[in-house]
PDB file of C-alpha atoms in Angstrom:
ATOM      1  CA  UNK M  16      27.612 -65.795 -67.654  1.00 68.00           C
ATOM      2  CA  UNK M  17      28.287 -66.765 -64.043  1.00 88.00           C
ATOM      3  CA  UNK M  18      27.642 -65.005 -60.758  1.00 94.00           C
ATOM      4  CA  UNK M  19      27.304 -61.210 -60.966  1.00 93.00           C
ATOM      5  CA  UNK M  20      30.370 -60.034 -59.071  1.00 90.00           C
ATOM      6  CA  UNK M  21      30.339 -56.348 -60.017  1.00 96.00           C
ATOM      7  CA  UNK M  22      29.651 -54.300 -56.919  1.00 98.00           C
ATOM      8  CA  UNK M  23      29.815 -50.854 -55.361  1.00 98.00           C
ATOM      9  CA  UNK M  24      31.020 -50.061 -51.843  1.00 98.00           C
ATOM     10  CA  UNK M  25      28.667 -48.167 -49.528  1.00 98.00           C
ATOM     11  CA  UNK M  26      29.805 -45.400 -47.177  1.00 98.00           C
ATOM     12  CA  UNK M  27      30.162 -47.923 -44.329  1.00 98.00           C
ATOM     13  CA  UNK M  28      32.379 -50.271 -46.358  1.00 98.00           C
ATOM     14  CA  UNK M  29      29.678 -52.862 -47.151  1.00 98.00           C
ATOM     15  CA  UNK M  30      29.767 -54.135 -50.742  1.00 98.00           C
ATOM     16  CA  UNK M  31      26.503 -54.392 -52.683  1.00 98.00           C
ATOM     17  CA  UNK M  32      26.077 -56.001 -56.139  1.00 98.00           C
ATOM     18  CA  UNK M  33      25.565 -53.262 -58.721  1.00 98.00           C
ATOM     19  CA  UNK M  34      22.744 -55.187 -60.390  1.00 98.00           C
ATOM     20  CA  UNK M  35      19.878 -56.577 -58.353  1.00 98.00           C
ATOM     21  CA  UNK M  36      16.629 -58.409 -58.998  1.00 98.00           C
ATOM     22  CA  UNK M  37      13.477 -56.363 -58.293  1.00 98.00           C
ATOM     23  CA  UNK M  38      10.289 -58.087 -57.133  1.00 98.00           C
ATOM     24  CA  UNK M  39       7.622 -55.348 -57.105  1.00 97.00           C
ATOM     25  CA  UNK M  40       4.172 -56.683 -58.224  1.00 96.00           C
ATOM     26  CA  UNK M  41       5.361 -60.303 -58.461  1.00 98.00           C
ATOM     27  CA  UNK M  42       2.745 -62.356 -56.635  1.00 98.00           C
ATOM     28  CA  UNK M  43       3.603 -64.451 -53.610  1.00 98.00           C
ATOM     29  CA  UNK M  44       3.685 -68.220 -54.120  1.00 97.00           C
ATOM     30  CA  UNK M  45       4.756 -69.826 -57.403  1.00 97.00           C
ATOM     31  CA  UNK M  46       5.320 -66.572 -59.403  1.00 98.00           C
ATOM     32  CA  UNK M  47       7.832 -65.075 -56.942  1.00 98.00           C
ATOM     33  CA  UNK M  48       9.463 -68.390 -56.008  1.00 98.00           C
ATOM     34  CA  UNK M  49       9.996 -69.296 -59.657  1.00 98.00           C
ATOM     35  CA  UNK M  50      11.257 -65.805 -60.608  1.00 98.00           C
ATOM     36  CA  UNK M  51      13.785 -65.656 -57.755  1.00 98.00           C
ATOM     37  CA  UNK M  52      14.903 -69.216 -58.586  1.00 98.00           C
ATOM     38  CA  UNK M  53      15.589 -68.080 -62.174  1.00 98.00           C
ATOM     39  CA  UNK M  54      17.394 -64.936 -61.025  1.00 98.00           C
ATOM     40  CA  UNK M  55      19.664 -66.852 -58.655  1.00 98.00           C
ATOM     41  CA  UNK M  56      20.275 -69.520 -61.296  1.00 98.00           C
ATOM     42  CA  UNK M  57      21.638 -66.997 -63.827  1.00 97.00           C
ATOM     43  CA  UNK M  58      23.842 -65.247 -61.277  1.00 98.00           C
ATOM     44  CA  UNK M  59      21.928 -62.521 -59.447  1.00 98.00           C
ATOM     45  CA  UNK M  60      22.993 -62.271 -55.797  1.00 98.00           C
ATOM     46  CA  UNK M  61      21.085 -59.111 -54.852  1.00 98.00           C
ATOM     47  CA  UNK M  62      17.339 -59.524 -54.232  1.00 98.00           C
ATOM     48  CA  UNK M  63      15.115 -56.515 -53.495  1.00 98.00           C
ATOM     49  CA  UNK M  64      11.706 -56.878 -51.836  1.00 98.00           C
ATOM     50  CA  UNK M  65       9.496 -54.962 -49.363  1.00 98.00           C
ATOM     51  CA  UNK M  66       6.760 -55.683 -46.858  1.00 98.00           C
ATOM     52  CA  UNK M  67       4.367 -53.784 -49.149  1.00 97.00           C
ATOM     53  CA  UNK M  68       5.018 -56.267 -51.976  1.00 98.00           C
ATOM     54  CA  UNK M  69       3.460 -59.098 -49.925  1.00 98.00           C
ATOM     55  CA  UNK M  70       5.956 -61.595 -51.336  1.00 98.00           C
ATOM     56  CA  UNK M  71       8.658 -61.810 -48.655  1.00 98.00           C
ATOM     57  CA  UNK M  72       7.663 -65.396 -47.801  1.00 98.00           C
ATOM     58  CA  UNK M  73       8.122 -66.495 -51.408  1.00 98.00           C
ATOM     59  CA  UNK M  74      11.470 -64.706 -51.658  1.00 98.00           C
ATOM     60  CA  UNK M  75      12.624 -66.472 -48.491  1.00 98.00           C
ATOM     61  CA  UNK M  76      11.416 -69.851 -49.778  1.00 98.00           C
ATOM     62  CA  UNK M  77      13.250 -69.416 -53.094  1.00 98.00           C
ATOM     63  CA  UNK M  78      16.506 -68.474 -51.356  1.00 98.00           C
ATOM     64  CA  UNK M  79      16.242 -71.452 -49.027  1.00 98.00           C
ATOM     65  CA  UNK M  80      15.424 -73.867 -51.875  1.00 98.00           C
ATOM     66  CA  UNK M  81      18.280 -72.538 -54.026  1.00 98.00           C
ATOM     67  CA  UNK M  82      20.895 -74.115 -51.772  1.00 97.00           C
ATOM     68  CA  UNK M  83      22.969 -70.918 -52.018  1.00 98.00           C
ATOM     69  CA  UNK M  84      24.336 -69.853 -48.633  1.00 97.00           C
ATOM     70  CA  UNK M  85      22.602 -66.843 -47.091  1.00 97.00           C
ATOM     71  CA  UNK M  86      25.938 -64.982 -46.854  1.00 97.00           C
ATOM     72  CA  UNK M  87      26.269 -65.019 -50.642  1.00 98.00           C
ATOM     73  CA  UNK M  88      22.980 -63.164 -51.146  1.00 98.00           C
ATOM     74  CA  UNK M  89      22.470 -59.438 -50.586  1.00 98.00           C
ATOM     75  CA  UNK M  90      18.886 -59.269 -49.307  1.00 99.00           C
ATOM     76  CA  UNK M  91      16.928 -56.015 -49.124  1.00 99.00           C
ATOM     77  CA  UNK M  92      13.520 -55.143 -47.681  1.00 98.00           C
ATOM     78  CA  UNK M  93      11.664 -51.969 -46.721  1.00 98.00           C
ATOM     79  CA  UNK M  94       9.404 -50.662 -43.969  1.00 98.00           C
ATOM     80  CA  UNK M  95       5.994 -49.480 -45.223  1.00 97.00           C
ATOM     81  CA  UNK M  96       4.277 -46.175 -44.342  1.00 95.00           C
ATOM     82  CA  UNK M  97       1.702 -47.712 -41.995  1.00 95.00           C
ATOM     83  CA  UNK M  98       4.561 -49.273 -39.988  1.00 97.00           C
ATOM     84  CA  UNK M  99       6.582 -46.090 -39.549  1.00 97.00           C
ATOM     85  CA  UNK M 100       7.497 -44.872 -36.057  1.00 98.00           C
ATOM     86  CA  UNK M 101      10.049 -46.338 -33.631  1.00 98.00           C
ATOM     87  CA  UNK M 102       8.194 -49.268 -32.041  1.00 98.00           C
ATOM     88  CA  UNK M 103       6.155 -50.161 -35.122  1.00 98.00           C
ATOM     89  CA  UNK M 104       9.313 -50.259 -37.267  1.00 98.00           C
ATOM     90  CA  UNK M 105      11.021 -52.665 -34.879  1.00 98.00           C
ATOM     91  CA  UNK M 106       7.961 -54.935 -35.066  1.00 98.00           C
ATOM     92  CA  UNK M 107       7.785 -54.619 -38.868  1.00 98.00           C
ATOM     93  CA  UNK M 108      11.436 -55.639 -39.135  1.00 98.00           C
ATOM     94  CA  UNK M 109      10.790 -58.735 -37.003  1.00 98.00           C
ATOM     95  CA  UNK M 110       7.853 -59.654 -39.241  1.00 98.00           C
ATOM     96  CA  UNK M 111       9.920 -59.203 -42.413  1.00 98.00           C
ATOM     97  CA  UNK M 112      12.882 -61.328 -41.321  1.00 98.00           C
ATOM     98  CA  UNK M 113      10.519 -64.040 -40.072  1.00 98.00           C
ATOM     99  CA  UNK M 114       8.745 -64.142 -43.455  1.00 98.00           C
ATOM    100  CA  UNK M 115      12.085 -64.113 -45.269  1.00 98.00           C
ATOM    101  CA  UNK M 116      13.409 -66.935 -43.094  1.00 98.00           C
ATOM    102  CA  UNK M 117      16.559 -65.065 -42.092  1.00 98.00           C
ATOM    103  CA  UNK M 118      17.944 -63.499 -38.926  1.00 98.00           C
ATOM    104  CA  UNK M 119      19.411 -60.393 -40.576  1.00 98.00           C
ATOM    105  CA  UNK M 120      19.056 -58.155 -43.629  1.00 98.00           C
ATOM    106  CA  UNK M 121      21.843 -56.763 -45.761  1.00 99.00           C
ATOM    107  CA  UNK M 122      19.925 -53.534 -46.354  1.00 99.00           C
ATOM    108  CA  UNK M 123      16.730 -52.141 -44.829  1.00 99.00           C
ATOM    109  CA  UNK M 124      15.090 -49.038 -46.282  1.00 98.00           C
ATOM    110  CA  UNK M 125      12.393 -46.548 -45.282  1.00 98.00           C
ATOM    111  CA  UNK M 126      10.047 -47.063 -48.248  1.00 98.00           C
ATOM    112  CA  UNK M 127       8.726 -43.469 -48.481  1.00 97.00           C
ATOM    113  CA  UNK M 128       9.302 -40.164 -46.685  1.00 97.00           C
ATOM    114  CA  UNK M 129       6.788 -39.798 -43.868  1.00 95.00           C
ATOM    115  CA  UNK M 130       6.160 -37.408 -40.967  1.00 95.00           C
ATOM    116  CA  UNK M 131       7.439 -40.183 -38.647  1.00 95.00           C
ATOM    117  CA  UNK M 132      10.554 -41.017 -40.647  1.00 96.00           C
ATOM    118  CA  UNK M 133      12.937 -39.595 -37.996  1.00 97.00           C
ATOM    119  CA  UNK M 134      11.519 -42.029 -35.429  1.00 98.00           C
ATOM    120  CA  UNK M 135      11.675 -44.787 -38.037  1.00 98.00           C
ATOM    121  CA  UNK M 136      15.320 -43.927 -38.701  1.00 98.00           C
ATOM    122  CA  UNK M 137      16.101 -44.182 -34.988  1.00 98.00           C
ATOM    123  CA  UNK M 138      14.755 -47.755 -35.083  1.00 98.00           C
ATOM    124  CA  UNK M 139      16.914 -48.555 -38.133  1.00 98.00           C
ATOM    125  CA  UNK M 140      19.971 -47.110 -36.369  1.00 98.00           C
ATOM    126  CA  UNK M 141      19.284 -49.347 -33.352  1.00 98.00           C
ATOM    127  CA  UNK M 142      18.967 -52.459 -35.559  1.00 98.00           C
ATOM    128  CA  UNK M 143      22.133 -51.483 -37.427  1.00 98.00           C
ATOM    129  CA  UNK M 144      24.142 -51.026 -34.230  1.00 98.00           C
ATOM    130  CA  UNK M 145      22.894 -54.403 -33.001  1.00 98.00           C
ATOM    131  CA  UNK M 146      24.060 -55.952 -36.317  1.00 98.00           C
ATOM    132  CA  UNK M 147      20.623 -57.128 -37.437  1.00 98.00           C
ATOM    133  CA  UNK M 148      21.115 -55.005 -40.582  1.00 98.00           C
ATOM    134  CA  UNK M 149      24.395 -54.556 -42.457  1.00 98.00           C
ATOM    135  CA  UNK M 150      23.365 -51.256 -44.092  1.00 99.00           C
ATOM    136  CA  UNK M 151      20.470 -48.805 -43.723  1.00 98.00           C
ATOM    137  CA  UNK M 152      18.964 -46.373 -46.162  1.00 98.00           C
ATOM    138  CA  UNK M 153      15.900 -44.709 -47.611  1.00 98.00           C
ATOM    139  CA  UNK M 154      13.752 -44.903 -50.703  1.00 98.00           C
ATOM    140  CA  UNK M 155      12.013 -42.099 -52.615  1.00 98.00           C
ATOM    141  CA  UNK M 156      13.618 -39.325 -50.543  1.00 98.00           C
ATOM    142  CA  UNK M 157      13.966 -35.930 -52.220  1.00 98.00           C
ATOM    143  CA  UNK M 158      16.658 -33.408 -51.204  1.00 98.00           C
ATOM    144  CA  UNK M 159      14.401 -31.747 -48.625  1.00 97.00           C
ATOM    145  CA  UNK M 160      13.557 -35.098 -46.995  1.00 97.00           C
ATOM    146  CA  UNK M 161      17.234 -36.071 -46.889  1.00 98.00           C
ATOM    147  CA  UNK M 162      18.255 -32.739 -45.363  1.00 98.00           C
ATOM    148  CA  UNK M 163      15.567 -33.115 -42.705  1.00 97.00           C
ATOM    149  CA  UNK M 164      16.707 -36.652 -41.869  1.00 97.00           C
ATOM    150  CA  UNK M 165      20.444 -35.927 -41.873  1.00 97.00           C
ATOM    151  CA  UNK M 166      19.985 -33.026 -39.397  1.00 96.00           C
ATOM    152  CA  UNK M 167      19.214 -35.411 -36.530  1.00 95.00           C
ATOM    153  CA  UNK M 168      20.615 -38.729 -37.797  1.00 98.00           C
ATOM    154  CA  UNK M 169      23.527 -40.201 -35.892  1.00 98.00           C
ATOM    155  CA  UNK M 170      24.251 -42.506 -38.845  1.00 98.00           C
ATOM    156  CA  UNK M 171      23.783 -41.069 -42.357  1.00 97.00           C
ATOM    157  CA  UNK M 172      21.803 -43.048 -44.970  1.00 98.00           C
ATOM    158  CA  UNK M 173      23.921 -45.383 -47.066  1.00 98.00           C
ATOM    159  CA  UNK M 174      21.432 -45.732 -49.955  1.00 98.00           C
ATOM    160  CA  UNK M 175      18.610 -43.755 -51.562  1.00 98.00           C
ATOM    161  CA  UNK M 176      16.505 -45.904 -53.887  1.00 98.00           C
ATOM    162  CA  UNK M 177      14.612 -43.632 -56.300  1.00 98.00           C
ATOM    163  CA  UNK M 178      12.627 -43.760 -59.505  1.00 98.00           C
ATOM    164  CA  UNK M 179      15.278 -43.309 -62.191  1.00 98.00           C
ATOM    165  CA  UNK M 180      15.198 -43.849 -65.940  1.00 98.00           C
ATOM    166  CA  UNK M 181      16.077 -41.893 -69.109  1.00 98.00           C
ATOM    167  CA  UNK M 182      13.003 -39.665 -68.740  1.00 98.00           C
ATOM    168  CA  UNK M 183      13.500 -38.935 -65.012  1.00 98.00           C
ATOM    169  CA  UNK M 184      17.072 -38.079 -64.025  1.00 98.00           C
ATOM    170  CA  UNK M 185      16.810 -35.527 -61.137  1.00 97.00           C
ATOM    171  CA  UNK M 186      20.400 -34.270 -61.490  1.00 98.00           C
ATOM    172  CA  UNK M 187      20.176 -32.028 -58.395  1.00 98.00           C
ATOM    173  CA  UNK M 188      19.225 -35.045 -56.278  1.00 98.00           C
ATOM    174  CA  UNK M 189      22.081 -37.072 -57.825  1.00 98.00           C
ATOM    175  CA  UNK M 190      24.534 -34.282 -56.985  1.00 98.00           C
ATOM    176  CA  UNK M 191      23.259 -34.023 -53.401  1.00 98.00           C
ATOM    177  CA  UNK M 192      23.491 -37.770 -52.786  1.00 98.00           C
ATOM    178  CA  UNK M 193      26.944 -38.024 -54.313  1.00 98.00           C
ATOM    179  CA  UNK M 194      28.201 -35.118 -52.188  1.00 98.00           C
ATOM    180  CA  UNK M 195      26.894 -36.890 -49.048  1.00 98.00           C
ATOM    181  CA  UNK M 196      28.237 -40.329 -50.108  1.00 98.00           C
ATOM    182  CA  UNK M 197      24.693 -41.743 -50.380  1.00 98.00           C
ATOM    183  CA  UNK M 198      24.599 -44.492 -53.010  1.00 98.00           C
ATOM    184  CA  UNK M 199      21.798 -44.112 -55.539  1.00 98.00           C
ATOM    185  CA  UNK M 200      19.722 -47.040 -56.691  1.00 98.00           C
ATOM    186  CA  UNK M 201      17.203 -47.089 -59.558  1.00 98.00           C
ATOM    187  CA  UNK M 202      13.737 -48.540 -59.282  1.00 98.00           C
ATOM    188  CA  UNK M 203      11.579 -48.792 -62.406  1.00 96.00           C
ATOM    189  CA  UNK M 204      14.703 -48.462 -64.592  1.00 98.00           C
ATOM    190  CA  UNK M 205      12.740 -49.694 -67.625  1.00 97.00           C
ATOM    191  CA  UNK M 206       9.774 -47.347 -66.988  1.00 97.00           C
ATOM    192  CA  UNK M 207       7.504 -50.383 -66.601  1.00 94.00           C
ATOM    193  CA  UNK M 208       8.141 -51.245 -70.232  1.00 94.00           C
ATOM    194  CA  UNK M 209       7.838 -47.740 -71.685  1.00 96.00           C
ATOM    195  CA  UNK M 210      11.551 -47.542 -72.614  1.00 97.00           C
ATOM    196  CA  UNK M 211      10.861 -49.959 -75.469  1.00 97.00           C
ATOM    197  CA  UNK M 212       8.845 -47.255 -77.276  1.00 97.00           C
ATOM    198  CA  UNK M 213      11.692 -44.692 -77.394  1.00 98.00           C
ATOM    199  CA  UNK M 214      13.217 -44.350 -80.914  1.00 98.00           C
ATOM    200  CA  UNK M 215      16.707 -43.327 -79.715  1.00 98.00           C
ATOM    201  CA  UNK M 216      16.959 -46.428 -77.535  1.00 98.00           C
ATOM    202  CA  UNK M 217      15.773 -48.577 -80.430  1.00 98.00           C
ATOM    203  CA  UNK M 218      18.601 -47.108 -82.582  1.00 98.00           C
ATOM    204  CA  UNK M 219      21.252 -47.591 -79.889  1.00 98.00           C
ATOM    205  CA  UNK M 220      20.164 -51.185 -79.340  1.00 98.00           C
ATOM    206  CA  UNK M 221      20.849 -51.868 -83.030  1.00 98.00           C
ATOM    207  CA  UNK M 222      24.193 -50.015 -82.907  1.00 98.00           C
ATOM    208  CA  UNK M 223      25.468 -51.949 -79.896  1.00 98.00           C
ATOM    209  CA  UNK M 224      23.796 -55.242 -80.862  1.00 98.00           C
ATOM    210  CA  UNK M 225      22.115 -55.317 -77.475  1.00 98.00           C
ATOM    211  CA  UNK M 226      18.478 -55.190 -76.327  1.00 98.00           C
ATOM    212  CA  UNK M 227      16.883 -51.906 -75.258  1.00 98.00           C
ATOM    213  CA  UNK M 228      16.732 -53.092 -71.658  1.00 98.00           C
ATOM    214  CA  UNK M 229      20.458 -53.935 -71.729  1.00 98.00           C
ATOM    215  CA  UNK M 230      21.238 -50.435 -73.062  1.00 98.00           C
ATOM    216  CA  UNK M 231      19.216 -48.760 -70.309  1.00 98.00           C
ATOM    217  CA  UNK M 232      20.572 -50.937 -67.496  1.00 98.00           C
ATOM    218  CA  UNK M 233      24.141 -50.365 -68.692  1.00 98.00           C
ATOM    219  CA  UNK M 234      23.420 -46.607 -68.759  1.00 98.00           C
ATOM    220  CA  UNK M 235      22.234 -46.874 -65.126  1.00 98.00           C
ATOM    221  CA  UNK M 236      25.509 -48.447 -64.048  1.00 98.00           C
ATOM    222  CA  UNK M 237      27.644 -45.932 -65.942  1.00 98.00           C
ATOM    223  CA  UNK M 238      25.591 -43.130 -64.340  1.00 98.00           C
ATOM    224  CA  UNK M 239      26.769 -44.480 -60.973  1.00 98.00           C
ATOM    225  CA  UNK M 240      23.500 -46.162 -60.019  1.00 98.00           C
ATOM    226  CA  UNK M 241      22.707 -49.631 -58.744  1.00 98.00           C
ATOM    227  CA  UNK M 242      19.814 -50.997 -60.818  1.00 98.00           C
ATOM    228  CA  UNK M 243      17.081 -53.484 -59.881  1.00 98.00           C
ATOM    229  CA  UNK M 244      15.083 -54.520 -62.970  1.00 98.00           C
ATOM    230  CA  UNK M 245      12.111 -56.837 -62.502  1.00 97.00           C
ATOM    231  CA  UNK M 246      10.861 -59.613 -64.757  1.00 97.00           C
ATOM    232  CA  UNK M 247       9.066 -62.937 -64.475  1.00 97.00           C
ATOM    233  CA  UNK M 248      10.250 -64.044 -67.926  1.00 97.00           C
ATOM    234  CA  UNK M 249      13.304 -66.365 -67.680  1.00 98.00           C
ATOM    235  CA  UNK M 250      14.712 -65.086 -70.981  1.00 98.00           C
ATOM    236  CA  UNK M 251      14.410 -61.438 -69.867  1.00 97.00           C
ATOM    237  CA  UNK M 252      15.821 -62.212 -66.404  1.00 98.00           C
ATOM    238  CA  UNK M 253      18.937 -63.647 -68.042  1.00 97.00           C
ATOM    239  CA  UNK M 254      19.129 -60.918 -70.675  1.00 98.00           C
ATOM    240  CA  UNK M 255      18.960 -58.149 -68.056  1.00 98.00           C
ATOM    241  CA  UNK M 256      21.967 -59.629 -66.269  1.00 97.00           C
ATOM    242  CA  UNK M 257      24.102 -59.683 -69.408  1.00 97.00           C
ATOM    243  CA  UNK M 258      25.311 -56.066 -69.322  1.00 98.00           C
ATOM    244  CA  UNK M 259      28.924 -56.368 -68.234  1.00 97.00           C
ATOM    245  CA  UNK M 260      30.553 -57.142 -71.582  1.00 97.00           C
ATOM    246  CA  UNK M 261      30.142 -53.734 -73.240  1.00 98.00           C
ATOM    247  CA  UNK M 262      30.361 -50.013 -72.530  1.00 98.00           C
ATOM    248  CA  UNK M 263      28.295 -47.096 -73.828  1.00 98.00           C
ATOM    249  CA  UNK M 264      30.324 -44.199 -75.267  1.00 98.00           C
ATOM    250  CA  UNK M 265      30.254 -40.797 -73.541  1.00 98.00           C
ATOM    251  CA  UNK M 266      28.476 -39.344 -76.576  1.00 98.00           C
ATOM    252  CA  UNK M 267      25.713 -41.954 -76.427  1.00 98.00           C
ATOM    253  CA  UNK M 268      25.467 -41.616 -72.626  1.00 98.00           C
ATOM    254  CA  UNK M 269      24.722 -37.913 -73.155  1.00 98.00           C
ATOM    255  CA  UNK M 270      22.152 -38.707 -75.844  1.00 98.00           C
ATOM    256  CA  UNK M 271      20.283 -41.007 -73.445  1.00 98.00           C
ATOM    257  CA  UNK M 272      20.437 -38.411 -70.665  1.00 98.00           C
ATOM    258  CA  UNK M 273      19.013 -35.793 -73.056  1.00 98.00           C
ATOM    259  CA  UNK M 274      15.745 -37.782 -73.056  1.00 98.00           C
ATOM    260  CA  UNK M 275      15.019 -36.439 -69.550  1.00 98.00           C
ATOM    261  CA  UNK M 276      11.554 -34.853 -69.253  1.00 98.00           C
ATOM    262  CA  UNK M 277      11.122 -35.139 -65.450  1.00 97.00           C
ATOM    263  CA  UNK M 278       8.423 -37.705 -66.221  1.00 97.00           C
ATOM    264  CA  UNK M 279       7.353 -39.899 -63.304  1.00 96.00           C
ATOM    265  CA  UNK M 280       5.848 -43.365 -63.687  1.00 94.00           C
ATOM    266  CA  UNK M 281       5.295 -43.686 -59.931  1.00 94.00           C
ATOM    267  CA  UNK M 282       4.199 -41.284 -57.209  1.00 94.00           C
ATOM    268  CA  UNK M 283       5.779 -37.938 -56.359  1.00 95.00           C
ATOM    269  CA  UNK M 284       7.588 -38.234 -52.984  1.00 95.00           C
ATOM    270  CA  UNK M 285       6.575 -34.701 -51.939  1.00 93.00           C
ATOM    271  CA  UNK M 286       2.901 -35.520 -52.463  1.00 92.00           C
ATOM    272  CA  UNK M 287       3.264 -38.836 -50.623  1.00 92.00           C
ATOM    273  CA  UNK M 288       4.900 -37.033 -47.700  1.00 93.00           C
ATOM    274  CA  UNK M 289       1.911 -34.687 -47.511  1.00 90.00           C
ATOM    275  CA  UNK M 290      -0.653 -37.436 -48.012  1.00 85.00           C
ATOM    276  CA  UNK M 291       0.331 -41.148 -48.061  1.00 78.00           C
ATOM    277  CA  UNK M 292      -3.017 -41.965 -49.704  1.00 71.00           C
ATOM    278  CA  UNK M 293      -1.753 -40.493 -52.995  1.00 68.00           C
ATOM    279  CA  UNK M 294       0.460 -43.540 -53.522  1.00 69.00           C
ATOM    280  CA  UNK M 295       0.149 -45.258 -56.883  1.00 54.00           C
ATOM    281  CA  UNK M 296       3.436 -47.155 -57.000  1.00 53.00           C
TER     282      UNK M 296
END
């Protein structure tokens, strides 16, 4: 299969692999080290973590042990709600890169919209200008949060990482991000396993002689998204990366999109903005 070389180019010219390895809920220590080892071994070069995941140390250890040069890996982390604000974000960034064993990040995201996210963004802009981060962006931002941020931002976001899967499409948000050259990225692309229960996806998997996860991840890419599936199973990790040798027809793309029910698996960003304690994922 080889190294995953497919990429998209962000609005600042930085190239990011179109398929990444997600690490949410993978425990620090052996589970995360082993999973990242497997991902790197089968060709992933985009690793997504966050301070909230409490596994940055393990991610850093796995990268170091892999023997792959740091420049070959696109490494992403995020600043958590309790660390938002200018000074606290700068400190949180220092903590993250120390745990990860690196002196820069390829992408740093604001994890959730927050009443301090403008101050947080100012800290990200500073780190970006000083070349400690190659690209900056946000996660879980709705149109209203993006509009609010863009009003005062000197540098526009390069990425918005959102919950995205066949049952949650948010076409208005897609249109807004595309019109502002903000690259979309899908978290929970497999609905935490719930995609496997959907009859249409079961049928398409048989038609294309691919797994359901491969169908969904390929749909993500053809929808213009970067996707970051997570698994600790070596077979699944490899399977999820094997999506570049086929294409879904326009007709079948539309069928998958018709599954949309605005169904969230994680938290609603508007509710989190109002009250961070509502977070469930």
